Short mmCIF file of C-alpha atoms in Angstrom, two decimals:
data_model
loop_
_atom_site.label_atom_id
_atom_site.label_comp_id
_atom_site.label_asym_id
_atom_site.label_seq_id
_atom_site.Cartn_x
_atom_site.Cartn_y
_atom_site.Cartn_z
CA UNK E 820 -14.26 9.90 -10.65
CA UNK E 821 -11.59 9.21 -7.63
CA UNK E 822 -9.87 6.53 -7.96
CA UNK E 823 -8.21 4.39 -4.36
CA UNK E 824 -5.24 2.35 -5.08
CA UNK E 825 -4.11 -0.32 -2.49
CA UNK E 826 -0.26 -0.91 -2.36
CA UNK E 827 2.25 -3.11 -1.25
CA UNK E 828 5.46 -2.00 -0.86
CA UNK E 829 9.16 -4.05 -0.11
CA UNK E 830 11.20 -2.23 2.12
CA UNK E 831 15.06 -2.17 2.59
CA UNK E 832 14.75 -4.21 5.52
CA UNK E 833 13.20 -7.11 3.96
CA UNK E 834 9.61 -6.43 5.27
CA UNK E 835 6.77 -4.97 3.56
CA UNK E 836 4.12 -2.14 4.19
CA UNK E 837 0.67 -2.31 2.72
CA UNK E 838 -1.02 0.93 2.34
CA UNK E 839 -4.12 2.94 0.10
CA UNK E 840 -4.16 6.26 -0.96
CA UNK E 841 -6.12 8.29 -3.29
CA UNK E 842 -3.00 9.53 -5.02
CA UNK E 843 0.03 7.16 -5.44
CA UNK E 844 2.78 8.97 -7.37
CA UNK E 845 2.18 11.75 -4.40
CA UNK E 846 2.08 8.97 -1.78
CA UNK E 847 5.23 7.46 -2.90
CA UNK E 848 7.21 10.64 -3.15
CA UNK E 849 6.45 11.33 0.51
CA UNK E 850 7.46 7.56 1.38
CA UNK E 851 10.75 8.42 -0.52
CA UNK E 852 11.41 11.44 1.41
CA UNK E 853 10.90 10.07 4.87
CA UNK E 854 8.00 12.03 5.33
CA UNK E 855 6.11 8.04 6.64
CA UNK E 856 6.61 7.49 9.78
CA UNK E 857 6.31 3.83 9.15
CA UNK E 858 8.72 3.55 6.40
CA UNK E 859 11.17 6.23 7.11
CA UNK E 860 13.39 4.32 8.91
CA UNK E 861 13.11 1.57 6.03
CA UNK E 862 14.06 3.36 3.11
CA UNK E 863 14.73 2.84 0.29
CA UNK E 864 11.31 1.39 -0.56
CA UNK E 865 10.37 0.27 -3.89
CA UNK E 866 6.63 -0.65 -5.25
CA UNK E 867 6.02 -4.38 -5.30
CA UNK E 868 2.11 -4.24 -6.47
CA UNK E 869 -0.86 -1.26 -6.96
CA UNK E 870 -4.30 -2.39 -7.36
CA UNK E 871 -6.66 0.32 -8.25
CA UNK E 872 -10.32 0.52 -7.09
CA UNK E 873 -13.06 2.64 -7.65
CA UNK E 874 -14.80 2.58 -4.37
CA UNK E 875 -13.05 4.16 -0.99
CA UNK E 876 -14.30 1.51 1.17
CA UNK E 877 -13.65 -1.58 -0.94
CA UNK E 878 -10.02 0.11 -0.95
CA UNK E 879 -9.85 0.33 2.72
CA UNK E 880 -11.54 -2.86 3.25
CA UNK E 881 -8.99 -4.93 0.61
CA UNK E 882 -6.40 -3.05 2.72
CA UNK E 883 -6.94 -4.03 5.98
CA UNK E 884 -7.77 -7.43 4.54
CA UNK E 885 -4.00 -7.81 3.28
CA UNK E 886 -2.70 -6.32 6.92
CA UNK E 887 -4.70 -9.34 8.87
CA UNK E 888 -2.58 -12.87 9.26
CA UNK E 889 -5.02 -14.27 5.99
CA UNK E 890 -4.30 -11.34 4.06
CA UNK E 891 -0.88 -11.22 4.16
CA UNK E 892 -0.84 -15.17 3.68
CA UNK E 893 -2.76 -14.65 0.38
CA UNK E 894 -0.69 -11.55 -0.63
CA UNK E 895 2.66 -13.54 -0.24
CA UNK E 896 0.99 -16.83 -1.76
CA UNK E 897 -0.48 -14.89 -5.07
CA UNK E 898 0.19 -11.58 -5.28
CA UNK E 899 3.86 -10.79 -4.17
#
């Protein structure tokens, strides 16, 4: 069974990046390497918080929840 993990990343330039993958040792390497557009110019980046899920779409949906003005207000309040 797959397995989505939801991330949160803190950045070298103080800001974070929220992301999901299906594979987050392999996601991170690339973020490492410069191969994320959106991070590449923000390295290094180190992992803040992973939250695993089993469903794709709960993934992507708790994802996109943490990237809207709520999420990110509940993310900083309880999570990071």
């Amino acid at each position: 069974m797959d397995t989505w993990t939801v991330y949160i990343l803190s950045c070298s330039d103080g800001k974070i990046y929220t992301g999901c993958t299906n594979n987050l040792d392999e996601r991170m390497i690339r973020h490492n390497r410069g191969e994320v557009l959106s991070t590449k110019s923000r390295l290094p980046v180190s992992l803040v918080l992973s939250i695993r899920f089993h469903n794709k779409y709960k993934a992507y949906g708790f994802e996109r929840y943490l990237k809207s003005g709520s999420g990110r207000a509940f993310a900083f309040r309880h999570l990071i």
